[in-house]
XYZ file of C-alpha atoms in Angstrom:
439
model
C 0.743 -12.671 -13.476
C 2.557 -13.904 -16.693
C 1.926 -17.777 -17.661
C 4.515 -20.068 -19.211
C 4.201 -22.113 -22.087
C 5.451 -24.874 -20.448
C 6.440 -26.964 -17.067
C 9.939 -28.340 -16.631
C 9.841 -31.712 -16.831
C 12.404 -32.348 -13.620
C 8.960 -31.564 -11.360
C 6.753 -33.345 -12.844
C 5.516 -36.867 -11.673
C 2.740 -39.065 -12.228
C 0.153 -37.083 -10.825
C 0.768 -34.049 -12.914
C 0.902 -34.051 -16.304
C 2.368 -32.990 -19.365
C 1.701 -28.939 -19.703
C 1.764 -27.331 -23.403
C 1.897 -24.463 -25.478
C -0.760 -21.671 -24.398
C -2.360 -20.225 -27.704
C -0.896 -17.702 -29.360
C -3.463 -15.367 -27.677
C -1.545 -15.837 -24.718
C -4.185 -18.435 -23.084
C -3.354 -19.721 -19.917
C -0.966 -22.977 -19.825
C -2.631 -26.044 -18.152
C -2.043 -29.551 -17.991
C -3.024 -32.152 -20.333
C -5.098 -34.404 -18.823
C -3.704 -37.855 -20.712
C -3.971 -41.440 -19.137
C -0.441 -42.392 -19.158
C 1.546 -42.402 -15.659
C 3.643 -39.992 -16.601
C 4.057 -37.515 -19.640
C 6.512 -34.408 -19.359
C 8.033 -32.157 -21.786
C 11.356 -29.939 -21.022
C 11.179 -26.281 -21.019
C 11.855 -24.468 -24.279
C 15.123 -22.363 -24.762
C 15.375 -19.350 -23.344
C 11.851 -19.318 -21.428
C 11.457 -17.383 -18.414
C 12.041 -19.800 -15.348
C 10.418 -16.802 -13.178
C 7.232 -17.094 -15.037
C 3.973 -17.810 -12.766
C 1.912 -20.946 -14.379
C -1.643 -21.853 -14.223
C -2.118 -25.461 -13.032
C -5.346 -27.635 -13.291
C -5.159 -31.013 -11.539
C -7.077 -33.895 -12.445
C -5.708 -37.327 -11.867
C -6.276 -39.835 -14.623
C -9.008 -42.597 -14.404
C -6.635 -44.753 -14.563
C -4.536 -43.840 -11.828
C -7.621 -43.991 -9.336
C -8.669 -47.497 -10.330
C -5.186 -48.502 -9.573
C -5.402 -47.114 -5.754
C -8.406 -48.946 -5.584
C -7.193 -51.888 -6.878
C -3.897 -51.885 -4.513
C -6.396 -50.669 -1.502
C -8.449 -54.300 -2.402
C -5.516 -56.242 -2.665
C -3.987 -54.967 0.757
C -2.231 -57.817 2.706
C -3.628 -57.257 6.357
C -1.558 -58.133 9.422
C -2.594 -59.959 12.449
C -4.969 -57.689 14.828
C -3.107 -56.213 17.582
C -2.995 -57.917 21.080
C -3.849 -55.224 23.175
C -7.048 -53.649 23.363
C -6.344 -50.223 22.568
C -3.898 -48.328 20.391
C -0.822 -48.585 22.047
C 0.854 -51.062 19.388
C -0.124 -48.511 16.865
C -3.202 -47.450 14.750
C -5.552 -50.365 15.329
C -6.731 -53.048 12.053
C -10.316 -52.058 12.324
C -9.394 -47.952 11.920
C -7.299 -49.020 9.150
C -9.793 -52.035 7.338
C -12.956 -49.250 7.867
C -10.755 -46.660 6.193
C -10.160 -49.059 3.522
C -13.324 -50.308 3.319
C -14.473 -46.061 2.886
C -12.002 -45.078 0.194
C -12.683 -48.435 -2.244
C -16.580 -47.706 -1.568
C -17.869 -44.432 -1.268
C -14.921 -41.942 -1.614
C -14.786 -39.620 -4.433
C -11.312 -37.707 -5.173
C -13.247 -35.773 -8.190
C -14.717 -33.870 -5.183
C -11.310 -32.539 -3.533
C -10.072 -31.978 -7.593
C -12.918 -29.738 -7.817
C -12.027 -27.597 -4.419
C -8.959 -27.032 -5.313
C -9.580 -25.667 -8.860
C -11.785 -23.618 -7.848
C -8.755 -21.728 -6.434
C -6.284 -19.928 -8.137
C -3.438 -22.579 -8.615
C 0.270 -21.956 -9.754
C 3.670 -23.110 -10.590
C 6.918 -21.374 -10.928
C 10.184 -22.448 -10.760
C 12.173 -21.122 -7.088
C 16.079 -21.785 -7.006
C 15.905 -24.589 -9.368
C 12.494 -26.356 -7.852
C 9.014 -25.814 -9.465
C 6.997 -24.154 -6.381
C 3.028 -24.704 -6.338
C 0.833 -22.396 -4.500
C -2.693 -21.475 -4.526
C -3.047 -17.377 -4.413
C -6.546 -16.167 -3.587
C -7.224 -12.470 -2.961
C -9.287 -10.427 -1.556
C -12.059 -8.055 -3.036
C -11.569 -6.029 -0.149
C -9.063 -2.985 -0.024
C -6.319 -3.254 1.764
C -6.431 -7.096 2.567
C -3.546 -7.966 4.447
C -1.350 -10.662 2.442
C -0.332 -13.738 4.992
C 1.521 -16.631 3.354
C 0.471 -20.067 5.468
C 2.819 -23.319 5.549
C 1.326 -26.231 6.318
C 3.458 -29.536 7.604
C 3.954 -33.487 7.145
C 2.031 -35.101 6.803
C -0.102 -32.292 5.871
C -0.870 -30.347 2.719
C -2.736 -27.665 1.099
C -5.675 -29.283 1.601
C -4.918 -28.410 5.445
C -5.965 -25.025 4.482
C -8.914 -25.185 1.816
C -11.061 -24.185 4.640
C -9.916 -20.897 5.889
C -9.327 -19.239 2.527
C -13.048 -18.383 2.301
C -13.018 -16.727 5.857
C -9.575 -15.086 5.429
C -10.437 -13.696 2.216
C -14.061 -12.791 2.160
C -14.330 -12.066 6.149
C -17.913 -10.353 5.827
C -19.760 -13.703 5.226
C -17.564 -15.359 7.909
C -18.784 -12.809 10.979
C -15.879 -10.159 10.310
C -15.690 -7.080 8.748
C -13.987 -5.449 5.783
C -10.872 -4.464 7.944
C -10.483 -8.064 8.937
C -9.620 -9.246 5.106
C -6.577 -11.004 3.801
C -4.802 -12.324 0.726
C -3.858 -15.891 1.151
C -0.728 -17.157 -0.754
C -0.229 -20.870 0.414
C 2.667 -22.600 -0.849
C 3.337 -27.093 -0.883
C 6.183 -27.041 0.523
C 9.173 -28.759 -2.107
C 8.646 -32.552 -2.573
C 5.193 -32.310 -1.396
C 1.911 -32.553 -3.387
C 2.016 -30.524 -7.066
C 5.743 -28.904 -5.797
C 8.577 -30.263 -7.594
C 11.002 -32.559 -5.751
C 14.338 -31.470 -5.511
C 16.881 -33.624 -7.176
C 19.683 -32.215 -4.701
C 20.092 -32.197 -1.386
C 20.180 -29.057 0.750
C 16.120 -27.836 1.003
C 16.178 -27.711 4.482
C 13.777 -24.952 6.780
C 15.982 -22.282 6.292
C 16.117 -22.953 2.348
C 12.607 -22.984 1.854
C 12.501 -19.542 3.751
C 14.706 -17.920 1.159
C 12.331 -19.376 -1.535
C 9.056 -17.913 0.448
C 10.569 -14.852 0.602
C 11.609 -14.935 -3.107
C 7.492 -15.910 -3.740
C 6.031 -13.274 -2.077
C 8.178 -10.624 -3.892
C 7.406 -12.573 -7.225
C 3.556 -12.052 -6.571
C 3.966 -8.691 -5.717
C 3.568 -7.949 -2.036
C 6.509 -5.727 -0.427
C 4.588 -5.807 3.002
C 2.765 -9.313 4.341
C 2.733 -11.537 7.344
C 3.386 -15.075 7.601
C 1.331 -18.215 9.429
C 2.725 -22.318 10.601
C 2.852 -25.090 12.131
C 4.463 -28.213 12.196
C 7.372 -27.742 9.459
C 5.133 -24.501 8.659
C 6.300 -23.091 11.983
C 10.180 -23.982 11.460
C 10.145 -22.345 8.081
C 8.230 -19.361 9.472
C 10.550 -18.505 11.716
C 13.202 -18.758 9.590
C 11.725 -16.415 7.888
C 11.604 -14.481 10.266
C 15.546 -15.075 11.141
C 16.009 -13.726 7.312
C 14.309 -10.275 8.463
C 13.344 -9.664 5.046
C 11.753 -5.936 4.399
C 8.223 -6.794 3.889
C 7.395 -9.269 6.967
C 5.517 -7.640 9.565
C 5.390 -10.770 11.914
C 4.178 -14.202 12.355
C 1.455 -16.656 13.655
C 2.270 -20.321 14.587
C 0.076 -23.231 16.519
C 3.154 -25.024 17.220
C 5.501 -22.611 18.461
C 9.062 -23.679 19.199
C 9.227 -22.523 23.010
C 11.253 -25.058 25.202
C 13.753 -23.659 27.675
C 17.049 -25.539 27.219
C 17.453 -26.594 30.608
C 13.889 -28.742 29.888
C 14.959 -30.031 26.730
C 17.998 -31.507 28.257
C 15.758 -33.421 30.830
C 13.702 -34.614 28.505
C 16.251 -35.681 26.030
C 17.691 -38.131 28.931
C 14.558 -39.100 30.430
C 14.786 -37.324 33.672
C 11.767 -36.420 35.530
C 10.186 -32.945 35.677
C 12.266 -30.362 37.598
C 10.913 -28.826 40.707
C 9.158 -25.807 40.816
C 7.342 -25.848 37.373
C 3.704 -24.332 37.151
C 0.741 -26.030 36.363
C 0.841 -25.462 32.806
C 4.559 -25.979 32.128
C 4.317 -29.354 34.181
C 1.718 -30.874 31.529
C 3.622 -29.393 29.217
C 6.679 -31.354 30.337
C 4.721 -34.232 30.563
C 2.841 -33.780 27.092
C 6.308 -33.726 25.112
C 8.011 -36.638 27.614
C 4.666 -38.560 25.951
C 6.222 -37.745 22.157
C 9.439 -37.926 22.853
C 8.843 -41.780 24.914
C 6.259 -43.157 22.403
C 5.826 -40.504 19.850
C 9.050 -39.812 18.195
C 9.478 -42.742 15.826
C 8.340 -41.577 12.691
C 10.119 -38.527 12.610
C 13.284 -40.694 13.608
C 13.139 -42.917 10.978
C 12.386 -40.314 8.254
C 15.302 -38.098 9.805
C 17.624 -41.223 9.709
C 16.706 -43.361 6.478
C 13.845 -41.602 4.268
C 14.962 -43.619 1.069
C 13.844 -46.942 3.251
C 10.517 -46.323 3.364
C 9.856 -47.448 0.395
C 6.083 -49.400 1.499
C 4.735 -45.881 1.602
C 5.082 -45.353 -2.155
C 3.902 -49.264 -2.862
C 0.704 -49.685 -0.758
C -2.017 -46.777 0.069
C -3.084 -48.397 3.359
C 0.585 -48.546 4.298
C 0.898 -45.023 3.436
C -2.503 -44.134 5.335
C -1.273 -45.728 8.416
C 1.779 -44.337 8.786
C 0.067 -40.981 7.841
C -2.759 -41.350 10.888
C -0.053 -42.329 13.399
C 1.910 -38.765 13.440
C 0.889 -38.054 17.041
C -1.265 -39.593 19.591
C -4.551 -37.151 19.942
C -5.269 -36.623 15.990
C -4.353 -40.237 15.788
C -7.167 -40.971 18.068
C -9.731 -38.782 16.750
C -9.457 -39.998 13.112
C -9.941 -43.249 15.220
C -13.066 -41.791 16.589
C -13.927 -40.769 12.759
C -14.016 -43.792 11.243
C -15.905 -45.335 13.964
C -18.489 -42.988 12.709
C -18.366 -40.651 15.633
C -18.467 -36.237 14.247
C -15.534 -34.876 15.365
C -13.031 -32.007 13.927
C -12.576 -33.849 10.214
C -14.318 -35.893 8.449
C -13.568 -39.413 6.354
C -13.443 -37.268 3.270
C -10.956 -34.944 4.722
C -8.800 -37.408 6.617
C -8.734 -39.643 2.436
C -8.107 -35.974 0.692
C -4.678 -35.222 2.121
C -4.214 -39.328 1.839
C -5.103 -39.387 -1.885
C -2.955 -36.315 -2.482
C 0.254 -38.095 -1.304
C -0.325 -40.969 -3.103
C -1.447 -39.414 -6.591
C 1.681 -37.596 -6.339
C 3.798 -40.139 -5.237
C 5.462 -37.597 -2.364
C 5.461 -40.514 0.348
C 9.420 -40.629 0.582
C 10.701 -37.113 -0.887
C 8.021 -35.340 1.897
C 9.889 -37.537 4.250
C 13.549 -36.363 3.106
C 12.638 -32.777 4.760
C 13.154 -34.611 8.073
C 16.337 -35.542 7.161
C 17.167 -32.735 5.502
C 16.846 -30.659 9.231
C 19.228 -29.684 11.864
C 17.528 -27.633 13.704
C 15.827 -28.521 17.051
C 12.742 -28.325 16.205
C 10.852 -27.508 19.853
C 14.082 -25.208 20.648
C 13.673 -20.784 20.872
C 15.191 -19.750 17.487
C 15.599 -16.005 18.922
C 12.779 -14.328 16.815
C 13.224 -10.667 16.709
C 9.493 -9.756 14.999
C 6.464 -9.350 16.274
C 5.320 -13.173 16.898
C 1.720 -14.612 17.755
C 0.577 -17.682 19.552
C -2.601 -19.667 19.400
C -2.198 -22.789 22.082
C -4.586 -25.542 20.883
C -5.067 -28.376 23.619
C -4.287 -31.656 21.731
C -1.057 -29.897 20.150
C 1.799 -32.216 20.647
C 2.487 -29.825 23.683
C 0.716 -27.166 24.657
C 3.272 -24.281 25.451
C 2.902 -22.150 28.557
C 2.816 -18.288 28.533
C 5.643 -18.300 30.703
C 8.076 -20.324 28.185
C 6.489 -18.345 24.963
C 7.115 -14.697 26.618
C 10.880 -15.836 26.883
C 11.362 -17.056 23.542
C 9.273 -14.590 21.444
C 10.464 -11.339 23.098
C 7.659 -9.161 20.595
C 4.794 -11.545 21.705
C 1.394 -9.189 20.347
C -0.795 -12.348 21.087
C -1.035 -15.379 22.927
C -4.331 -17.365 23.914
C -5.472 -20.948 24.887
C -8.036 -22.544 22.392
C -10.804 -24.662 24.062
C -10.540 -27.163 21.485
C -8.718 -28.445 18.681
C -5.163 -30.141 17.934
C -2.348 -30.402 15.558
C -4.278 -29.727 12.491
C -5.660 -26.735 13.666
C -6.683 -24.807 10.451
C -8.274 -28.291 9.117
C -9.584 -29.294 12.066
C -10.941 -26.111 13.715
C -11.232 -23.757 10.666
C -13.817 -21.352 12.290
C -11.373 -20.776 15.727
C -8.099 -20.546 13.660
C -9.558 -17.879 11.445
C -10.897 -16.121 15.001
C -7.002 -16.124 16.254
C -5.566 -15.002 12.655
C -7.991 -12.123 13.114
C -6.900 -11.139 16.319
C -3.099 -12.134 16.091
C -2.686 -9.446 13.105
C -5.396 -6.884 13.908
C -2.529 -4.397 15.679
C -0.738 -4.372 12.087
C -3.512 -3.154 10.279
């Protein structure tokens, strides 16, 4: 991979730094790591825009006594009158959380996860792309590029790349190895935010597609949920040469006759089967009490401007992106062991708010018109992995009809919306199994 000698300055925010001149011995570019909230330089004349980057994060002292600082100083609200979480994510989740990241949290940890990975930059149809590119030391790894969602991040991921990669300490075997390339998707974490508008699902496909050719694979497969899932498969609409098929935990599967009843509030229809009906009743859930984030950040991004001024506002509206992670993070913080951990929950947390992607991760939503739970008519081979505490959990019947080359589907005992973060060991299983056909 060829490094630049510097980082266009239209991606860079507070979080990342200024990047300079590699030696003349054609060192690896990095960024500085100064103390001022933000430092950037422009791109020298005639420099290769294509070039791949080395990037090193490390977020100023500074910066990190000023989230603790604004985490101290947070103006609580009354405590909710109810005596569950139905108002929303409940004060003492949210003070204990506090109370965590001002005492005993330590972002130098995550910092030193992540560069211990191979991280990059380079610049995708006008918008610096970050990605973390591991590979394997076994022949004839399979390359798989994995999306993650909102309010997700790489960080979602940091836990599979080990298995994927190096599948012989993980239980597998040589034949079971794959390269991981595993993008931030634009506006979020060390990505650049686009200044323009038009970066919807089907943009960021085109620039996927344009990555994985840049790094050098002509044959790979590709792995989502959440927004991951809606740029997947328009991916896959794009039918570029080298994608064998895809993997998603959050499929997009719902017939249109159900979306219609759902959409007006009508009751289930008759004759569904046992796992279609709590299906239908999972997403009438979301779409009743579930739905307002994505609603506001569809409809008015720009207002949310609390997100980018206060962490614990930022955290809150973070844990409250669907009902059953909502409540285990609950569970977390009440000290319980579950899927996470504090530290995992306050990584992706930190990230957005050392970046400062609170309202430009949010444009994405407003950025899409597609239906996001709607069959996009994939033509690939597609697999499935159903975890229970998904938003719904789609039925075989419903996922046969909209992925016509289904080469897996199976029902996880355990696990939810954050599946690779929260079940690491499972996910890897179905990634595994999903792709072993292709090998």
């Amino acid at each position: 991979m060829a490094d630049s000698t510097q980082v266009d300055a239209s991606s860079r925010r507070r979080f990342m730094q200024t990047a300079v001149a590699a030696a003349a011995a054609g060192s690896a570019s990095g960024f500085v790591l100064a103390d001022t909230a933000i430092s950037t330089t422009s791109r020298p004349p005639g420099s290769d825009k294509t070039a791949i980057r080395t990037l090193r994060v490390h977020a100023p002292e500074a910066q990190l006594a000023d989230l603790r600082r604004r985490v101290k100083a947070t103006k609580w609200p009354s405590r909710e009158t109810v005596p569950d979480d139905t108002q929303g994510v409940q004060l003492a989740t949210m003070q204990s959380l506090a109370h965590y990241w001002t005492t005993a949290y330590d972002w130098r940890k995550v910092e030193a996860k992540l560069n211990a990975r191979p991280q990059f930059v380079t610049e995708i149809d006008g918008v610096d792309i970050h990605f973390t590119h591991v590979r394997s030391r076994h022949a004839n790894a399979l390359p798989m590029i994995v999306t993650h969602g909102w309010p997700g991040s790489v960080i979602e991921q940091m836990k599979i790349i080990d298995p994927l990669t190096n599948p012989t300490a993980y239980g597998g075997t040589a034949a079971d190895a794959f390269d991981v390339v595993i993008p931030s998707l634009p506006g979020y974490g060390f990505s650049g935010t686009p200044t323009t508008t038009g970066w919807d699902p089907a943009r960021i496909a085109r620039a996927w597609v344009a990555l994985m050719e840049r790094v050098g694979y002509t044959r790979y497969v590709a792995q989502g949920g959440d927004w991951g899932n809606a740029v997947t498969e328009q991916m896959a609409l794009l039918k570029p040469s080298g994608l064998l098929a895809m993997h998603t935990n959050m499929p997009a599967t719902v017939p249109d006759d159900i979306a219609d009843d759902l959409k007006y509030g009508k009751p289930a229809p008759a004759g569904l089967s046992e796992d279609e009906q709590h299906a239908f009743e999972q997403l009438d859930y979301f779409y009743k009490h579930g739905l307002g984030y994505a609603l506001e950040m569809a409809n008015r991004p720009q207002t949310l401007y609390g997100l980018e001024d206060s962490p614990v506002g930022a955290a809150a509206w973070m844990l409250d992106h669907d009902a059953r992670s909502q409540e285990m993070i609950a569970r977390v913080f009440q000290g319980q062991p579950e899927g996470l951990t504090r530290d995992d929950v306050l990584d992706n947390v930190t990230l957005y708010w050392l970046t400062g992607t609170s309202i430009s991760s949010a444009r994405l939503y407003w950025e899409n018109k597609f239906n996001f739970f709607a069959p996009k008519h994939v033509e690939i081979p597609v697999a499935v992995s159903v975890f229970p505490d998904e938003i719904y959990s789609a039925p075989r019947s419903w996922t046969e009809r909209a992925y016509p080359k289904l080469i897996h589907y199976n029902r996880l005992p355990k696990g939810g919306h954050f599946a690779a973060w929260e079940q690491p060991q499972l996910f890897t299983q179905e990634i595994r199994a999903s792709f072993q056909s292709l090998r």
